[in-house]
Amino acid sequence: MTNTVKADIKKEFERASEYVKKTGARVLICSGTGCVANGALDIYDKFLQLGADVKLKGEKHVTAIKTGCHGFCEQGVFVAIPDLKLTYVRVKPEDVAEIIEKTLKNAEVIDRLLFVDPKTNKTIQNPQEIDFYKYQTKKALFNCGQINPENIDEYIAARGYEAIDKVIKEFTPEQVCNEVEQSGLRGRGGGGFPTGKKWNFVRMNKADQKYVICNADEGDPGAFMDCGLMEGDPHRLIEGMIIAAYAVESSLGYIYVRAEYPLAVKRLKIAIQQAEERGFLGDNIFGTDFSFRIKIKEGAGAFVCGEETALIASIEGDRGMPMPKPPFPANEGLFGKPTLINNVETYANITMIILNNAEQYKKYGTGGSPGTKTFSITGEINNSGLIEVPLGTTLKEIVYDIGGGIRNNKKFKAVQIGGPSGGCLTEQHLDLALDYESLKSVGAMVGSGGLVVMNEDTCIVEVARFFLEFTQSESCGKCIPCREGTKQMLHILEKIVAGKAELKDLKLLEELAEVVQLGSLCGLGKTAPNPVLSTLKYFKDEYLAHIVDKRCPAGVCEAFKTIKIDPALCKGCTKCSKVCPVSAISGKIKETFVIDQEKCIKCGACLTSCPFDAIKEEN
Amino acid sequence: MVAETQKNLEKVFEKQRKFCKVNEIVEKYKYQKQNLIAILQEVQGEYRYLPEEIMTYIATIMSISPASVYGVATFYSQFSLDPKGKYEVKVCDGTACHVRGSMPVYKAIKEKLKLKDGKFTTEDLQFSVETVRCLGACALAPVVVINNKVYSKVTPEAVKIILDKLLERSGEGDKAND
Ligand SMILES: Cc1cc2nc3c(=O)[nH]c(=O)nc-3n(C[C@H](O)[C@H](O)[C@H](O)COP(=O)(O)O)c2cc1C
Ligand code: SF4
Ligand code: FES
């Protein structure tokens, strides 16, 4: 299959720009996973159906375009009309007709669909004035939400595939690696290893075949940045991989995507096919003797496959078990050949570095952690979504400026960063700059970039238990400390939340944590105790409350709840005793009923059954 | 008697058809070991689970040991060795969903479908329930996915209504929604 198409990027750019111009006034409909769940596709269809020959203010031709994630998933479905500097939020299919009639034809704004600033209660038209966007610096996510990810011309018109053209014409592979090293870019997959350095390792290993792998396993539950990137701008990732392949002299690449991201897989497949058709992928790219192809491998649901050696085993069709390093993948990776493996976002940063230069790139971020980083903010926060900020931005800016503070005016308690391998940050860390070094210094890590915000109603011990349950069930079972140690730790945590633990269990928990950290092979085991250790460090009193006072301060843990009947209100109607599944309620008609606490399973069935509100839950 | 033989023959044909599809899939992936996961994914797509006889069959035609097929099938959580329901209910229990209350939703579903502790599939094979890790829609937490349709900001009450609708439909013998 020789490629007969010889891409000429200048011509492609002109053609693509012409094409994008023809789309006229663009109506951008967010079609990321979140918005699709809220009916984005129906909205798109409605626009096609009703707006076929509508003209903006009767003048300009209008095109509805499905884009990737705008980031502000909480407010979806997002419909943006850049020509009018206008964004509608929470749009429903029923609203489409009105938008066409009023806004498109007559430039009339529909107040009901505007974003309402929670701080001032005023509506905002221009998305750039919404706090959530105002404080962000979109670089890797620049195109997300602006272009149609399923159309390569839209990417090309945004200077897409210009970087690979420049690289092939002006750079030797060594120069590419050095430029990336100069930029100081660090791996976005968690470890933060200098990317250029890794590229140079792979480049210097001579072999008949080398591989370039993109780690799109994004296993951290609560993180969806890579998902947003792949769905919103797949060509940026592909171009980054092509540049990497040129730099390390590889001819075959794999994108390993987790199974839970069907939309990302679909868009990547379309993008790869389009890039092949245009001659950016395939044999003899740009008429040179550089050839590169990309294959997609879908994961099958195993967190540990995000670890690079396990991922390689999984691509080879085996159980995804980590291997000891060395040998490092750069020396002996996929099928025993030198292999470059980077995260989605790492590749997405490459075109920026090439198109400008390393010095420009370093303008953002801090000295040790240059550039921008995407984060997903979720949990008990007002503005959930996908964001991008320079590394070194403080937690406070993210939670309060961009995130809009805690939901329902509750009190901030903690943020879990880096998922099950990370740690928690508390009030005292609000001014901490989020970058690789400072996070490490407080026992947390950038990790994937998932930020889960917790408020006063979140039980921190329960959260630690949740993470341990996660790592325990995801342990591949190869190392005994990880396999058995996490099980014992989980057992203790379960005892604590069930109110059955003693003080000596806490000590054992800490000892076990150390053993698991030291005795595990891969990052999963080594970091599994982190959530426990960091919560123990900052919230020891909550652990003690569960153990000593037999009380859950947040009122979450069921074991500490008691359900009682208020004798003053009980009229002895017998209703509750009939619904109780374990017959724990007894009494005589028209007399006060009582709940046998020994028998009660706290299912709460009786709570709603009482016509007199006499039954209450207490902590 | 004749009807009986007819029935048995049907069964044989059924089995042949079964393997026929498997052959096609394995062929498509060129009998390569590195494609085993993709093969099992497609086979599961066909049968909604991985029947043991089919795993053994795959091993035979790919010239690998049944143990290695079984090993892969049990390692990845996506694979199921038991039949799944016509409606696959996936409750996200990623961090974001957990913090916003996915467990009460999960309990409500199990209660509604009368699934006791160790059971995840209803007797009539209409519904199966499982928890999964993060579906990438965390901002809409808690999230439930039923046969690829994503339901956002689900509450225990809402999920009961969703299930009621599906129960009604499956009662009418309709096909699973896409
Ligand atoms: C248990 C475990 C899970 C991981 N999960 C991911 C992941 O989901 N995505 C990712 O890019 N890296 C993940 N990593 C890190 C990878 O092993 C590897 O360091 C990374 O892909 C390298 O790319 P980078 O240099 O661009 O960060 C994980 C590591 C461990 C130990
Ligand atoms: S540390 Fe745990 S997950 Fe990692 S290889 Fe060992 S057993 Fe497997
Ligand atoms: S945690 Fe449920 S979708 Fe991410």
PDB file of C-alpha atoms in Angstrom, chain B:
ATOM      1  CA  MET B   1     -40.575 -38.514  18.058  1.00  0.00           C
ATOM      2  CA  VAL B   2     -40.024 -36.705  14.779  1.00  0.00           C
ATOM      3  CA  ALA B   3     -40.457 -33.403  16.476  1.00  0.00           C
ATOM      4  CA  GLU B   4     -37.855 -34.461  18.999  1.00  0.00           C
ATOM      5  CA  THR B   5     -35.268 -35.295  16.305  1.00  0.00           C
ATOM      6  CA  GLN B   6     -36.113 -32.067  14.570  1.00  0.00           C
ATOM      7  CA  LYS B   7     -35.433 -30.217  17.789  1.00  0.00           C
ATOM      8  CA  ASN B   8     -32.082 -31.956  18.266  1.00  0.00           C
ATOM      9  CA  LEU B   9     -31.092 -31.185  14.711  1.00  0.00           C
ATOM     10  CA  GLU B  10     -32.015 -27.566  15.321  1.00  0.00           C
ATOM     11  CA  LYS B  11     -29.674 -27.603  18.261  1.00  0.00           C
ATOM     12  CA  VAL B  12     -26.804 -28.965  16.169  1.00  0.00           C
ATOM     13  CA  PHE B  13     -27.397 -26.337  13.511  1.00  0.00           C
ATOM     14  CA  GLU B  14     -27.592 -23.710  16.175  1.00  0.00           C
ATOM     15  CA  LYS B  15     -24.216 -24.795  17.461  1.00  0.00           C
ATOM     16  CA  GLN B  16     -22.721 -24.788  13.997  1.00  0.00           C
ATOM     17  CA  ARG B  17     -24.011 -21.318  13.389  1.00  0.00           C
ATOM     18  CA  LYS B  18     -22.443 -20.337  16.676  1.00  0.00           C
ATOM     19  CA  PHE B  19     -19.028 -21.589  15.729  1.00  0.00           C
ATOM     20  CA  CYS B  20     -19.441 -20.207  12.248  1.00  0.00           C
ATOM     21  CA  LYS B  21     -19.611 -16.700  13.636  1.00  0.00           C
ATOM     22  CA  VAL B  22     -16.597 -17.390  15.864  1.00  0.00           C
ATOM     23  CA  ASN B  23     -14.664 -18.665  12.850  1.00  0.00           C
ATOM     24  CA  GLU B  24     -15.437 -15.492  10.997  1.00  0.00           C
ATOM     25  CA  ILE B  25     -14.223 -13.331  13.860  1.00  0.00           C
ATOM     26  CA  VAL B  26     -11.007 -15.253  14.437  1.00  0.00           C
ATOM     27  CA  GLU B  27     -10.341 -15.298  10.713  1.00  0.00           C
ATOM     28  CA  LYS B  28     -10.796 -11.550  10.508  1.00  0.00           C
ATOM     29  CA  TYR B  29      -8.077 -11.144  13.132  1.00  0.00           C
ATOM     30  CA  LYS B  30      -5.768 -13.503  11.252  1.00  0.00           C
ATOM     31  CA  TYR B  31      -5.523 -16.035  14.101  1.00  0.00           C
ATOM     32  CA  GLN B  32      -2.998 -13.735  15.788  1.00  0.00           C
ATOM     33  CA  LYS B  33      -2.419 -14.065  19.501  1.00  0.00           C
ATOM     34  CA  GLN B  34      -1.951 -10.311  19.832  1.00  0.00           C
ATOM     35  CA  ASN B  35      -5.561  -9.883  18.728  1.00  0.00           C
ATOM     36  CA  LEU B  36      -6.965 -12.226  21.359  1.00  0.00           C
ATOM     37  CA  ILE B  37      -8.529  -9.420  23.389  1.00  0.00           C
ATOM     38  CA  ALA B  38     -10.220  -7.931  20.339  1.00  0.00           C
ATOM     39  CA  ILE B  39     -11.444 -11.398  19.324  1.00  0.00           C
ATOM     40  CA  LEU B  40     -12.942 -12.055  22.747  1.00  0.00           C
ATOM     41  CA  GLN B  41     -14.545  -8.606  22.696  1.00  0.00           C
ATOM     42  CA  GLU B  42     -16.285  -9.347  19.426  1.00  0.00           C
ATOM     43  CA  VAL B  43     -17.304 -12.808  20.506  1.00  0.00           C
ATOM     44  CA  GLN B  44     -18.776 -11.374  23.683  1.00  0.00           C
ATOM     45  CA  GLY B  45     -20.551  -8.750  21.593  1.00  0.00           C
ATOM     46  CA  GLU B  46     -22.169 -11.633  19.748  1.00  0.00           C
ATOM     47  CA  TYR B  47     -23.218 -13.787  22.744  1.00  0.00           C
ATOM     48  CA  ARG B  48     -23.318 -11.222  25.562  1.00  0.00           C
ATOM     49  CA  TYR B  49     -20.830 -13.440  27.465  1.00  0.00           C
ATOM     50  CA  LEU B  50     -18.009 -15.908  26.833  1.00  0.00           C
ATOM     51  CA  PRO B  51     -19.353 -19.469  26.881  1.00  0.00           C
ATOM     52  CA  GLU B  52     -16.735 -21.946  28.031  1.00  0.00           C
ATOM     53  CA  GLU B  53     -17.028 -24.193  24.988  1.00  0.00           C
ATOM     54  CA  ILE B  54     -16.401 -21.242  22.748  1.00  0.00           C
ATOM     55  CA  MET B  55     -13.293 -20.211  24.647  1.00  0.00           C
ATOM     56  CA  THR B  56     -11.932 -23.732  24.280  1.00  0.00           C
ATOM     57  CA  TYR B  57     -12.832 -23.683  20.619  1.00  0.00           C
ATOM     58  CA  ILE B  58     -11.025 -20.370  20.095  1.00  0.00           C
ATOM     59  CA  ALA B  59      -7.942 -21.778  21.821  1.00  0.00           C
ATOM     60  CA  THR B  60      -7.976 -24.817  19.548  1.00  0.00           C
ATOM     61  CA  ILE B  61      -8.244 -22.961  16.276  1.00  0.00           C
ATOM     62  CA  MET B  62      -5.667 -20.386  17.366  1.00  0.00           C
ATOM     63  CA  SER B  63      -3.281 -23.108  18.563  1.00  0.00           C
ATOM     64  CA  ILE B  64      -2.909 -21.649  22.037  1.00  0.00           C
ATOM     65  CA  SER B  65      -3.744 -23.264  25.346  1.00  0.00           C
ATOM     66  CA  PRO B  66      -7.275 -22.921  26.707  1.00  0.00           C
ATOM     67  CA  ALA B  67      -5.633 -21.706  29.915  1.00  0.00           C
ATOM     68  CA  SER B  68      -4.230 -18.644  28.199  1.00  0.00           C
ATOM     69  CA  VAL B  69      -7.602 -17.777  26.699  1.00  0.00           C
ATOM     70  CA  TYR B  70      -9.248 -18.309  30.055  1.00  0.00           C
ATOM     71  CA  GLY B  71      -6.456 -16.297  31.698  1.00  0.00           C
ATOM     72  CA  VAL B  72      -7.115 -13.293  29.512  1.00  0.00           C
ATOM     73  CA  ALA B  73     -10.884 -13.635  29.833  1.00  0.00           C
ATOM     74  CA  THR B  74     -10.714 -13.585  33.619  1.00  0.00           C
ATOM     75  CA  PHE B  75      -8.124 -10.832  33.880  1.00  0.00           C
ATOM     76  CA  TYR B  76     -10.112  -8.067  32.214  1.00  0.00           C
ATOM     77  CA  SER B  77     -13.259  -6.914  33.922  1.00  0.00           C
ATOM     78  CA  GLN B  78     -15.044  -6.333  30.634  1.00  0.00           C
ATOM     79  CA  PHE B  79     -15.352 -10.056  30.028  1.00  0.00           C
ATOM     80  CA  SER B  80     -18.118 -12.059  31.597  1.00  0.00           C
ATOM     81  CA  LEU B  81     -18.196 -15.809  31.919  1.00  0.00           C
ATOM     82  CA  ASP B  82     -21.869 -15.771  32.786  1.00  0.00           C
ATOM     83  CA  PRO B  83     -24.706 -14.724  30.527  1.00  0.00           C
ATOM     84  CA  LYS B  84     -25.633 -11.078  30.809  1.00  0.00           C
ATOM     85  CA  GLY B  85     -29.088  -9.614  30.567  1.00  0.00           C
ATOM     86  CA  LYS B  86     -30.664  -8.124  27.497  1.00  0.00           C
ATOM     87  CA  TYR B  87     -30.361  -4.781  29.236  1.00  0.00           C
ATOM     88  CA  GLU B  88     -26.905  -4.255  30.654  1.00  0.00           C
ATOM     89  CA  VAL B  89     -27.136  -1.713  33.417  1.00  0.00           C
ATOM     90  CA  LYS B  90     -23.796  -0.160  34.278  1.00  0.00           C
ATOM     91  CA  VAL B  91     -23.625   2.044  37.331  1.00  0.00           C
ATOM     92  CA  CYS B  92     -20.551   4.235  37.390  1.00  0.00           C
ATOM     93  CA  ASP B  93     -18.735   4.040  40.693  1.00  0.00           C
ATOM     94  CA  GLY B  94     -15.803   6.226  39.760  1.00  0.00           C
ATOM     95  CA  THR B  95     -14.678   8.775  42.325  1.00  0.00           C
ATOM     96  CA  ALA B  96     -16.845  11.608  41.090  1.00  0.00           C
ATOM     97  CA  CYS B  97     -19.937   9.442  40.929  1.00  0.00           C
ATOM     98  CA  HIS B  98     -19.173   7.826  44.270  1.00  0.00           C
ATOM     99  CA  VAL B  99     -18.863  11.195  45.993  1.00  0.00           C
ATOM    100  CA  ARG B 100     -22.173  12.296  44.499  1.00  0.00           C
ATOM    101  CA  GLY B 101     -24.022   9.184  45.587  1.00  0.00           C
ATOM    102  CA  SER B 102     -23.730   6.337  43.092  1.00  0.00           C
ATOM    103  CA  MET B 103     -24.137   3.648  45.728  1.00  0.00           C
ATOM    104  CA  PRO B 104     -27.709   4.531  46.722  1.00  0.00           C
ATOM    105  CA  VAL B 105     -28.549   4.399  43.010  1.00  0.00           C
ATOM    106  CA  TYR B 106     -26.917   0.990  42.676  1.00  0.00           C
ATOM    107  CA  LYS B 107     -28.802  -0.292  45.709  1.00  0.00           C
ATOM    108  CA  ALA B 108     -32.059   1.049  44.357  1.00  0.00           C
ATOM    109  CA  ILE B 109     -31.523  -0.793  41.081  1.00  0.00           C
ATOM    110  CA  LYS B 110     -30.738  -4.066  42.790  1.00  0.00           C
ATOM    111  CA  GLU B 111     -33.754  -3.651  44.997  1.00  0.00           C
ATOM    112  CA  LYS B 112     -36.008  -2.809  42.078  1.00  0.00           C
ATOM    113  CA  LEU B 113     -34.851  -5.822  40.089  1.00  0.00           C
ATOM    114  CA  LYS B 114     -35.026  -7.990  43.209  1.00  0.00           C
ATOM    115  CA  LEU B 115     -31.391  -8.983  42.930  1.00  0.00           C
ATOM    116  CA  LYS B 116     -30.074 -10.209  46.245  1.00  0.00           C
ATOM    117  CA  ASP B 117     -26.442  -9.814  47.306  1.00  0.00           C
ATOM    118  CA  GLY B 118     -24.549 -12.257  45.149  1.00  0.00           C
ATOM    119  CA  LYS B 119     -26.770 -12.014  42.064  1.00  0.00           C
ATOM    120  CA  PHE B 120     -26.281  -9.616  39.200  1.00  0.00           C
ATOM    121  CA  THR B 121     -28.540 -10.949  36.478  1.00  0.00           C
ATOM    122  CA  THR B 122     -32.294 -11.410  36.676  1.00  0.00           C
ATOM    123  CA  GLU B 123     -33.703 -14.929  36.319  1.00  0.00           C
ATOM    124  CA  ASP B 124     -35.342 -14.128  32.991  1.00  0.00           C
ATOM    125  CA  LEU B 125     -32.021 -12.777  31.601  1.00  0.00           C
ATOM    126  CA  GLN B 126     -33.639  -9.429  30.935  1.00  0.00           C
ATOM    127  CA  PHE B 127     -31.399  -7.309  33.150  1.00  0.00           C
ATOM    128  CA  SER B 128     -27.884  -7.472  34.491  1.00  0.00           C
ATOM    129  CA  VAL B 129     -26.336  -4.917  36.780  1.00  0.00           C
ATOM    130  CA  GLU B 130     -22.724  -4.068  37.436  1.00  0.00           C
ATOM    131  CA  THR B 131     -20.609  -1.221  38.694  1.00  0.00           C
ATOM    132  CA  VAL B 132     -17.965   0.219  36.383  1.00  0.00           C
ATOM    133  CA  ARG B 133     -15.139   2.696  36.773  1.00  0.00           C
ATOM    134  CA  CYS B 134     -15.560   6.158  35.360  1.00  0.00           C
ATOM    135  CA  LEU B 135     -17.282   6.566  32.034  1.00  0.00           C
ATOM    136  CA  GLY B 136     -15.778   9.955  31.298  1.00  0.00           C
ATOM    137  CA  ALA B 137     -18.894  11.955  32.088  1.00  0.00           C
ATOM    138  CA  CYS B 138     -17.962  12.807  35.668  1.00  0.00           C
ATOM    139  CA  ALA B 139     -19.421  16.291  35.507  1.00  0.00           C
ATOM    140  CA  LEU B 140     -22.820  14.670  35.171  1.00  0.00           C
ATOM    141  CA  ALA B 141     -22.321  12.369  38.129  1.00  0.00           C
ATOM    142  CA  PRO B 142     -23.818  10.042  39.120  1.00  0.00           C
ATOM    143  CA  VAL B 143     -23.980   8.313  35.768  1.00  0.00           C
ATOM    144  CA  VAL B 144     -25.767   5.134  34.710  1.00  0.00           C
ATOM    145  CA  VAL B 145     -25.406   3.524  31.294  1.00  0.00           C
ATOM    146  CA  ILE B 146     -27.986   1.099  29.959  1.00  0.00           C
ATOM    147  CA  ASN B 147     -27.054  -0.530  26.641  1.00  0.00           C
ATOM    148  CA  ASN B 148     -24.827   2.412  25.677  1.00  0.00           C
ATOM    149  CA  LYS B 149     -27.382   5.055  26.527  1.00  0.00           C
ATOM    150  CA  VAL B 150     -25.991   7.418  29.144  1.00  0.00           C
ATOM    151  CA  TYR B 151     -28.288   8.706  31.873  1.00  0.00           C
ATOM    152  CA  SER B 152     -26.914  11.666  33.810  1.00  0.00           C
ATOM    153  CA  LYS B 153     -27.454  12.993  37.352  1.00  0.00           C
ATOM    154  CA  VAL B 154     -29.388   9.898  38.276  1.00  0.00           C
ATOM    155  CA  THR B 155     -31.141   9.595  41.620  1.00  0.00           C
ATOM    156  CA  PRO B 156     -32.526   6.436  43.236  1.00  0.00           C
ATOM    157  CA  GLU B 157     -36.037   7.654  42.396  1.00  0.00           C
ATOM    158  CA  ALA B 158     -35.178   8.468  38.777  1.00  0.00           C
ATOM    159  CA  VAL B 159     -33.553   5.137  38.140  1.00  0.00           C
ATOM    160  CA  LYS B 160     -36.673   3.332  39.286  1.00  0.00           C
ATOM    161  CA  ILE B 161     -38.696   5.230  36.707  1.00  0.00           C
ATOM    162  CA  ILE B 162     -36.153   4.435  33.984  1.00  0.00           C
ATOM    163  CA  LEU B 163     -36.280   0.752  34.885  1.00  0.00           C
ATOM    164  CA  ASP B 164     -40.064   0.767  34.974  1.00  0.00           C
ATOM    165  CA  LYS B 165     -40.127   1.995  31.398  1.00  0.00           C
ATOM    166  CA  LEU B 166     -37.689  -0.690  30.291  1.00  0.00           C
ATOM    167  CA  LEU B 167     -39.553  -3.380  32.210  1.00  0.00           C
ATOM    168  CA  GLU B 168     -42.708  -2.383  30.414  1.00  0.00           C
ATOM    169  CA  ARG B 169     -40.965  -2.560  27.091  1.00  0.00           C
ATOM    170  CA  SER B 170     -39.252  -5.864  27.734  1.00  0.00           C
ATOM    171  CA  GLY B 171     -42.641  -7.200  28.827  1.00  0.00           C
ATOM    172  CA  GLU B 172     -43.959  -6.384  25.371  1.00  0.00           C
ATOM    173  CA  GLY B 173     -41.107  -8.390  23.924  1.00  0.00           C
ATOM    174  CA  ASP B 174     -39.583  -5.429  22.162  1.00  0.00           C
ATOM    175  CA  LYS B 175     -35.990  -5.469  21.042  1.00  0.00           C
ATOM    176  CA  ALA B 176     -33.339  -3.939  23.267  1.00  0.00           C
ATOM    177  CA  ASN B 177     -32.927  -0.251  22.634  1.00  0.00           C
ATOM    178  CA  ASP B 178     -29.723   0.804  20.966  1.00  0.00           C
TER     179      ASP B 178
END
